[in-house]
CSV table of C-alpha atoms and ligand atoms in Angstrom, one decimal:
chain,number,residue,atom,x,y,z
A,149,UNK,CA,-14.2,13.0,-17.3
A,150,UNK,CA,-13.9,9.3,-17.4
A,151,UNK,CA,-13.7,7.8,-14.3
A,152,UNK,CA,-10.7,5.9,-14.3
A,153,UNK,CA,-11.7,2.9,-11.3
A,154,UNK,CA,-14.8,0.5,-11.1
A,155,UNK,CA,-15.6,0.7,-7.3
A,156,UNK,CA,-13.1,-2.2,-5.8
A,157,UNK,CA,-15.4,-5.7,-4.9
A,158,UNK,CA,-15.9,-6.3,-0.8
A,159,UNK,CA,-15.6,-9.9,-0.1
A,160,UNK,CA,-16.9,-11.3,2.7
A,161,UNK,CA,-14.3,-13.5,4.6
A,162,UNK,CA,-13.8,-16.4,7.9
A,163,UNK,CA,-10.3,-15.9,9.5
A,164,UNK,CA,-9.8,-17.4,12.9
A,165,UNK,CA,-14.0,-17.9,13.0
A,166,UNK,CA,-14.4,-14.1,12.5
A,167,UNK,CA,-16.4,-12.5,9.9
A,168,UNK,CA,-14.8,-9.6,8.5
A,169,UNK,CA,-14.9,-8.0,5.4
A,170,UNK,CA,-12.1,-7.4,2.8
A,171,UNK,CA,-12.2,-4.0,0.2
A,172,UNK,CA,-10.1,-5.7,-2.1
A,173,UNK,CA,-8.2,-2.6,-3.5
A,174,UNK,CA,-6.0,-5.3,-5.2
A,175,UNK,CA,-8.5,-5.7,-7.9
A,176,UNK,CA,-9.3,-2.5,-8.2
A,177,UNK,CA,-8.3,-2.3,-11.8
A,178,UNK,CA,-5.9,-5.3,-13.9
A,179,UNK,CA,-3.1,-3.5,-14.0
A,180,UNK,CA,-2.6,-0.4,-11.5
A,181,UNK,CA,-4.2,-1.6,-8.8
A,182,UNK,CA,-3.6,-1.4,-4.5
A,183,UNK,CA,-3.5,2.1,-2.2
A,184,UNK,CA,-0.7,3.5,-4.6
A,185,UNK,CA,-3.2,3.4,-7.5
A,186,UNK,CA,-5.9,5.6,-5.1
A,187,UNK,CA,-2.7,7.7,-4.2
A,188,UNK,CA,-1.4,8.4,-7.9
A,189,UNK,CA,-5.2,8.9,-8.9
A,190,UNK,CA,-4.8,12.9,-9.0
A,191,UNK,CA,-2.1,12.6,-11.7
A,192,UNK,CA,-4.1,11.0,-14.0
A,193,UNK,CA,-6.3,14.4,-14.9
A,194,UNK,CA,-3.7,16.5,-13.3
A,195,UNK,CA,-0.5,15.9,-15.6
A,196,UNK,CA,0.7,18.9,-17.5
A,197,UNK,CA,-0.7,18.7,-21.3
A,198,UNK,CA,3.4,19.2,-22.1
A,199,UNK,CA,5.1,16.4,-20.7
A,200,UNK,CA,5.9,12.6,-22.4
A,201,UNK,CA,8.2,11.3,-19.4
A,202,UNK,CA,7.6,10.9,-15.8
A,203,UNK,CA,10.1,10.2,-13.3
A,204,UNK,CA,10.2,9.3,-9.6
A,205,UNK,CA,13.4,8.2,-7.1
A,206,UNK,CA,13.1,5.7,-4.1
A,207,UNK,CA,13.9,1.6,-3.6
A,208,UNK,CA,14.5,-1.1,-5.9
A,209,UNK,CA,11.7,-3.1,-4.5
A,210,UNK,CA,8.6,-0.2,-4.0
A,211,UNK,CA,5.2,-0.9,-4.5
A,212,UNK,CA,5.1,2.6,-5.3
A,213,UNK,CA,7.8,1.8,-8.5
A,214,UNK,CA,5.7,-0.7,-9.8
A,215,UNK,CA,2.5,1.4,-9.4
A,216,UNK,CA,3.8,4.1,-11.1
A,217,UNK,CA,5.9,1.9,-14.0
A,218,UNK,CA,1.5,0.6,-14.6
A,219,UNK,CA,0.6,4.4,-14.8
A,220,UNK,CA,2.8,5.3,-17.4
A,221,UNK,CA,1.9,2.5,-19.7
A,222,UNK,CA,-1.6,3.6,-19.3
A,223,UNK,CA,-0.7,6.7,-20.2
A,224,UNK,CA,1.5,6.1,-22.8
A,225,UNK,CA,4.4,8.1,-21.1
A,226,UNK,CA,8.3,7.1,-20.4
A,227,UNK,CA,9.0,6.2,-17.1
A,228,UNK,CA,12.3,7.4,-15.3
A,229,UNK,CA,13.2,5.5,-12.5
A,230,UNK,CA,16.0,6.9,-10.4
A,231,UNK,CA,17.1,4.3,-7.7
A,232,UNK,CA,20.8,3.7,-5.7
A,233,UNK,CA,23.1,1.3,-7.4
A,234,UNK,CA,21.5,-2.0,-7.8
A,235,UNK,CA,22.9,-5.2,-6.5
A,236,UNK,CA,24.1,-7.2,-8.8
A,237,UNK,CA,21.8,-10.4,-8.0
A,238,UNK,CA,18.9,-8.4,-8.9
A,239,UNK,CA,20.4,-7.5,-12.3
A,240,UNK,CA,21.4,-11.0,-13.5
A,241,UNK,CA,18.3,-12.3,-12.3
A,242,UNK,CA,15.1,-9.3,-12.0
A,243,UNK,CA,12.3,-10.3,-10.0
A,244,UNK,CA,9.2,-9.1,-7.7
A,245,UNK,CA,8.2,-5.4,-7.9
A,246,UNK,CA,11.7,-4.8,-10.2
A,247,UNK,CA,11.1,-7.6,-12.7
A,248,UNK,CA,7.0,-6.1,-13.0
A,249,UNK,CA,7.9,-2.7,-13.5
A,250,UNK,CA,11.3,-3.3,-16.2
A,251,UNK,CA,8.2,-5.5,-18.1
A,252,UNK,CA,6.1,-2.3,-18.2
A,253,UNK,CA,9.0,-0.5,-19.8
A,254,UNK,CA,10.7,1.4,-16.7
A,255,UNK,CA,13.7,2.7,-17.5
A,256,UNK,CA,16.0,2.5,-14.8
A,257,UNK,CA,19.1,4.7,-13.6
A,258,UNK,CA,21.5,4.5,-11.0
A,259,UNK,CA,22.5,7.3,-9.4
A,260,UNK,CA,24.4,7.3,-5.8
A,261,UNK,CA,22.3,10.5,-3.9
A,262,UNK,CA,19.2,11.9,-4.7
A,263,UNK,CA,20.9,15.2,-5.6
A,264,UNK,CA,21.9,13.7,-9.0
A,265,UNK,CA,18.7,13.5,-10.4
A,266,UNK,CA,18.6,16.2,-13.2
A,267,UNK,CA,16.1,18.6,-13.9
A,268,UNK,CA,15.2,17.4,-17.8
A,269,UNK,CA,12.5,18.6,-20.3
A,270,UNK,CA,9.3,17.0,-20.8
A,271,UNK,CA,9.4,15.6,-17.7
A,272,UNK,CA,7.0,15.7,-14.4
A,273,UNK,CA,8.9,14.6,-11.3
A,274,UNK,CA,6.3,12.5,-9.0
A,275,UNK,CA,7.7,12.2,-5.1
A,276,UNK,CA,7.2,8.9,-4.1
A,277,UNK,CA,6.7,8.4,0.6
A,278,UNK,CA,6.3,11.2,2.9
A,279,UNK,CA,4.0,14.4,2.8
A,280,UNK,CA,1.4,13.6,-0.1
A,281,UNK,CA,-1.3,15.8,-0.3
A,282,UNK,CA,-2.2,14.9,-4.2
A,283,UNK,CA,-3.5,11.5,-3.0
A,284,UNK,CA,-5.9,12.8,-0.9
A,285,UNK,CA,-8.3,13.0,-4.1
A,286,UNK,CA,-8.0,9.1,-4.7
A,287,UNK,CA,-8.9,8.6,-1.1
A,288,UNK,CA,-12.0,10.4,-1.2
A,289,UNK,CA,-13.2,8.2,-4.0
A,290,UNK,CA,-12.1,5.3,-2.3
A,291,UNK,CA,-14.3,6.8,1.0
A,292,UNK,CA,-17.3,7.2,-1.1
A,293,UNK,CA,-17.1,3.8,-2.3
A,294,UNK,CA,-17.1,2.6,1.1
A,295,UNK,CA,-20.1,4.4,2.1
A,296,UNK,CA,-22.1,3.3,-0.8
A,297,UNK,CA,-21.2,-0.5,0.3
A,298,UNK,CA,-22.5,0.4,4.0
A,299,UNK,CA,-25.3,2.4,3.0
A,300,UNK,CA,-26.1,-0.9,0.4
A,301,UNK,CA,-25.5,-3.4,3.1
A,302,UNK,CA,-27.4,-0.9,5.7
A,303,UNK,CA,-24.9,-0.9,8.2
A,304,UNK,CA,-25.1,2.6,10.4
A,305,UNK,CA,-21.6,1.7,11.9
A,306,UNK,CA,-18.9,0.2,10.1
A,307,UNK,CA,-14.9,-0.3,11.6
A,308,UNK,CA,-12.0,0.1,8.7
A,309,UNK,CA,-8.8,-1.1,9.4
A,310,UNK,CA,-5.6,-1.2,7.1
A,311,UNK,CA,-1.5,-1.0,7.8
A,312,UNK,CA,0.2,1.9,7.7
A,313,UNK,CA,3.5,2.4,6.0
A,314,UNK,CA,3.9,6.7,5.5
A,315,UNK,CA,0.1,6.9,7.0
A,316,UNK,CA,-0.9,9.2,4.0
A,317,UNK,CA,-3.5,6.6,2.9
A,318,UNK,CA,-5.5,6.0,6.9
A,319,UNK,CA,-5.4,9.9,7.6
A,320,UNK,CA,-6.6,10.9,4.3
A,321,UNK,CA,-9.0,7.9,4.5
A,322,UNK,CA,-10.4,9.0,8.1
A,323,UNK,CA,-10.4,12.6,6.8
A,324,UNK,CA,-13.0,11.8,4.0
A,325,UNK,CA,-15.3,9.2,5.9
A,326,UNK,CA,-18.1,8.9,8.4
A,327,UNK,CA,-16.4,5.6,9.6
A,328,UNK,CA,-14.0,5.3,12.4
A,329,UNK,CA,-10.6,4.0,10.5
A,330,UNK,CA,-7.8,1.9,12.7
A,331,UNK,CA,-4.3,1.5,11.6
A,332,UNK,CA,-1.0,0.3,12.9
A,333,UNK,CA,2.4,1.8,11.9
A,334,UNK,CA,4.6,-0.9,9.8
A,335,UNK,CA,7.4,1.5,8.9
A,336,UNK,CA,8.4,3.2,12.5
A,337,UNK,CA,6.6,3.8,15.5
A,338,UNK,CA,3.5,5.4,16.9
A,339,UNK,CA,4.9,8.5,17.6
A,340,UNK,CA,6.5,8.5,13.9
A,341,UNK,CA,3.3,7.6,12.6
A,342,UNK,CA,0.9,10.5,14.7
A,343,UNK,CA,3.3,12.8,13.6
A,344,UNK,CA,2.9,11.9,9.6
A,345,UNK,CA,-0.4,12.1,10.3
A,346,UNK,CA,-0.2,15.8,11.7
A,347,UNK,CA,1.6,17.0,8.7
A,348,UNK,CA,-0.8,15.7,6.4
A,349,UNK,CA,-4.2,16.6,8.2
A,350,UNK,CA,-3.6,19.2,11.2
A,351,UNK,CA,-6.5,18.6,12.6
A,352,UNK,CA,-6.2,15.7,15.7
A,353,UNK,CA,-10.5,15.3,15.0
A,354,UNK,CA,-9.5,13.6,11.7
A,355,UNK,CA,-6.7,11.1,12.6
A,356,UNK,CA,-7.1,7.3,12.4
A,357,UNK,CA,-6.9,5.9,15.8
A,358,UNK,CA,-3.2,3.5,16.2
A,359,UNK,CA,-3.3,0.3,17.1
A,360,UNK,CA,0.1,-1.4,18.3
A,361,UNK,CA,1.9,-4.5,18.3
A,362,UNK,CA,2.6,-7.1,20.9
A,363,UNK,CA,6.4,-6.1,19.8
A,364,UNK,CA,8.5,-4.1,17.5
A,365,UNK,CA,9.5,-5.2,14.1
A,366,UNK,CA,11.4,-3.7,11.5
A,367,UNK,CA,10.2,-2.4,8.1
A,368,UNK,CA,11.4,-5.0,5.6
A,369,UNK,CA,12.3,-7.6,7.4
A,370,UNK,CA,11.6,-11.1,7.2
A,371,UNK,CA,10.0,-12.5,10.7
A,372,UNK,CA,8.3,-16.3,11.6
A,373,UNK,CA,5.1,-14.9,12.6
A,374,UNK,CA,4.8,-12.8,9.5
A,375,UNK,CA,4.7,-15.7,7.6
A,376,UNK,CA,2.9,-17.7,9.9
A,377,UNK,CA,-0.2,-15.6,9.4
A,378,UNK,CA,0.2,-14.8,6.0
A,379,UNK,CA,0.2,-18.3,5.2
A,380,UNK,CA,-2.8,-18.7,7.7
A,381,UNK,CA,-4.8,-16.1,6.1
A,382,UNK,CA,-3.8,-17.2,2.5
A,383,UNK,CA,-5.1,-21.1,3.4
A,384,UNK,CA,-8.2,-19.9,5.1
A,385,UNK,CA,-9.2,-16.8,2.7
A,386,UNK,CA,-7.6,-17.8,-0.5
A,387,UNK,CA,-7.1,-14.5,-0.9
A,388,UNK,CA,-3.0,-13.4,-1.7
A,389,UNK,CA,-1.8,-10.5,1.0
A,390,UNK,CA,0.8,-8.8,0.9
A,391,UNK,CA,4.1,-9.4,2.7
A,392,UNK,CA,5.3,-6.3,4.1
A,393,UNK,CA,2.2,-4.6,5.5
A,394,UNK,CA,-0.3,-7.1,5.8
A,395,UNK,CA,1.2,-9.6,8.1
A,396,UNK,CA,1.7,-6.5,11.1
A,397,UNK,CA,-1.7,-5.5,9.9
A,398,UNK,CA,-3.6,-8.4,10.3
A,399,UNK,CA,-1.7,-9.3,13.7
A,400,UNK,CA,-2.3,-6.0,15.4
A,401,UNK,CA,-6.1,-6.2,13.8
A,402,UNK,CA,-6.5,-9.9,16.0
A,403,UNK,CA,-4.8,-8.4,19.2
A,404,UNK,CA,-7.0,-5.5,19.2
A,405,UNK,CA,-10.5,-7.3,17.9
A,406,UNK,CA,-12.6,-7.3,21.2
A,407,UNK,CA,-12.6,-3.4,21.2
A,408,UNK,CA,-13.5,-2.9,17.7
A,409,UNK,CA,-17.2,-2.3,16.7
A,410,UNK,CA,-18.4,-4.7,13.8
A,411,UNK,CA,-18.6,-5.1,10.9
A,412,UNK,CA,-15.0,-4.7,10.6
A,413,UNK,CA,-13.6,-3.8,6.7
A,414,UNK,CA,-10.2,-4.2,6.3
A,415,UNK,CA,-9.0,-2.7,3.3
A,416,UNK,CA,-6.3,-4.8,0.8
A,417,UNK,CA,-4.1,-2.2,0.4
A,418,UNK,CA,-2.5,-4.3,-3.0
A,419,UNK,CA,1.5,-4.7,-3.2
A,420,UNK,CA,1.4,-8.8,-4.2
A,421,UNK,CA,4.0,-8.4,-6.7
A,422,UNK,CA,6.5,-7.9,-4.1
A,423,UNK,CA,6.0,-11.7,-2.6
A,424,UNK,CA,8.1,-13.1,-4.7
A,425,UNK,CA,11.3,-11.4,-3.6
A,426,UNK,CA,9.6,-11.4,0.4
A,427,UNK,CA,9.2,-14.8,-0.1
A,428,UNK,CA,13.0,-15.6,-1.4
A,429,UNK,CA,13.9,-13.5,1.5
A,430,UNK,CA,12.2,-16.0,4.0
A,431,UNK,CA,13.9,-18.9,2.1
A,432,UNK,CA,17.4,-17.3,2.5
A,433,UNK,CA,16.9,-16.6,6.5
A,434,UNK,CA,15.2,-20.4,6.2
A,435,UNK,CA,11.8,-19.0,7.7
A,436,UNK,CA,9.0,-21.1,6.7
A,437,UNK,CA,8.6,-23.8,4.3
A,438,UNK,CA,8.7,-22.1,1.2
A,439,UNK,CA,12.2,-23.6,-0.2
A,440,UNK,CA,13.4,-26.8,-2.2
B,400,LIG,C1,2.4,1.7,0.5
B,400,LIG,C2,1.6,0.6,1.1
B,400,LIG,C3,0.9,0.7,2.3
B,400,LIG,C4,1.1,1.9,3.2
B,400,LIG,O1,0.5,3.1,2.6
B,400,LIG,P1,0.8,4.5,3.3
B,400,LIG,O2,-0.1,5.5,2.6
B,400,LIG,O3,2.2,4.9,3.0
B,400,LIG,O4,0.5,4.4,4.8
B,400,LIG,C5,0.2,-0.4,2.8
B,400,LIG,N1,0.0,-1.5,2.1
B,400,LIG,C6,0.6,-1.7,0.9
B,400,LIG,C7,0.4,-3.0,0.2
B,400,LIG,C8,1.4,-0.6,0.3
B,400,LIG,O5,2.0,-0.8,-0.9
């Protein structure tokens, strides 16, 4: 079978005179690239011989939309993308994740509840947040690679950090490697996010340990020391993070630092072509500097 990845590049980065290293799972392959690449790994063997269409439901903006809208152009299969009604801003004028994926051929319909979405020939249906077991096998690879980096660099300890949205990617992550992994829940809270994390892997032994906040945030949501560090870590890295997950990452990562055995990896979970709509976001609640 060919494998379908290079191993990712580590970089070696300064931010706030720290030395940390960055898997940067953003490059992982031109286009399908970032943790929903490692997560929608299984599918590329796995599909039934059968099918020509896949199809998935969830938001206008997903990373995971995008992701999959790169899969099937790779795989020379239609992509069904069932979403709520779309405002009408975003149709006149496509952009971030939505503009990316309707370039890769996504065919988009709106339907008002999930129910709607028929059951149609041809077609594998791939369920997109929540319980994932599939990805587990593009996390494994994605473990080995980082063992063949510390074993390479002969580190006997080695700290991985990297936000958490549905948690499938840390648990999955701690599950296959020798490595202690630290997260921080972006989408609810710590008790949301131990409890994804028990559904996925039962066993308490294999859970990434959380890491909170100095205060609660909201998924989505524009806020000035999100951008503040972003743009901090984008000046002093050169390196593009995302919006949603990596500015909550990165601040709980510097609150919690002095704990944390080094060398730290933090691993760059992808998601960039969302910061163009973040960033318009930021500009409408006039956050930042970002507007004309
Ligand atoms: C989806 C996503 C995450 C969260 O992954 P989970 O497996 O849901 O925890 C983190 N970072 C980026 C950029 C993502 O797109």
């Amino acid at each position: 079978m060919m494998p379908v990845f290079n191993p990712s590049p580590v970089q070696k980065i300064s931010f706030r005179n720290r030395q940390i290293f960055v898997k940067r799972d953003d490059l992982l392959h031109p286009d399908f690239s970032g943790n929903k690449a490692r997560k929608f790994l299984y599918y590329f063997n796995n599909l039934p011989q059968h099918i020509d269409t896949i199809a998935s439901y969830g938001g206008n903006q997903s990373n995971a939309m995008f992701s999959l809208s790169a899969f099937a152009k790779l795989k020379k299969l239609k992509f069904n993308y069932y979403t709520r009604p779309i405002p009408f801003y975003l149709k006149q004028k496509p952009a971030g994740n939505f503009l990316a994926a309707l370039n890769n051929g996504m065919n988009i319909i709106e339907i008002n509840s999930p129910n709607e979405i028929p059951e149609e020939e041809n077609t594998f249906f791939i369920k997109q947040g929540g319980a994932e077991p599939y990805a587990e096998v593009g996390l494994k690879q994605l473990a080995q690679e980082i063992d063949d980096f510390a074993l390479k660099q002969n580190f006997s300890n080695l700290t991985i950090f990297l936000p958490s949205g549905t948690g499938a990617t840390a648990v999955f992550l701690q599950k296959n490697s020798r490595f202690r992994v630290f997260t921080t829940p972006c989408v609810g809270n710590e008790d949301y996010l131990s409890q994804q994390f028990f559904e996925l892997v039962p066993n308490k032994k294999n859970h990434p340990q959380i890491l909170n906040l100095h205060k609660k945030f909201q998924f989505g949501r524009p806020y000035p020391e999100f951008l503040k560090i972003w743009t901090e870590l984008t000046i002093q890295t050169n390196i593009e993070f995302d919006l949603l997950y990596d500015p909550p990452g990165w601040l709980a990562l510097m609150r919690h630092f002095q704990i944390l055995q080094e060398p730290v990896l933090y691993i760059h979970c992808g998601g960039t072509a969302g910061n163009q709509t973040m960033l318009s976001r930021y500009c409408y609640n006039k956050i930042g500097s970002y507007c004309k």
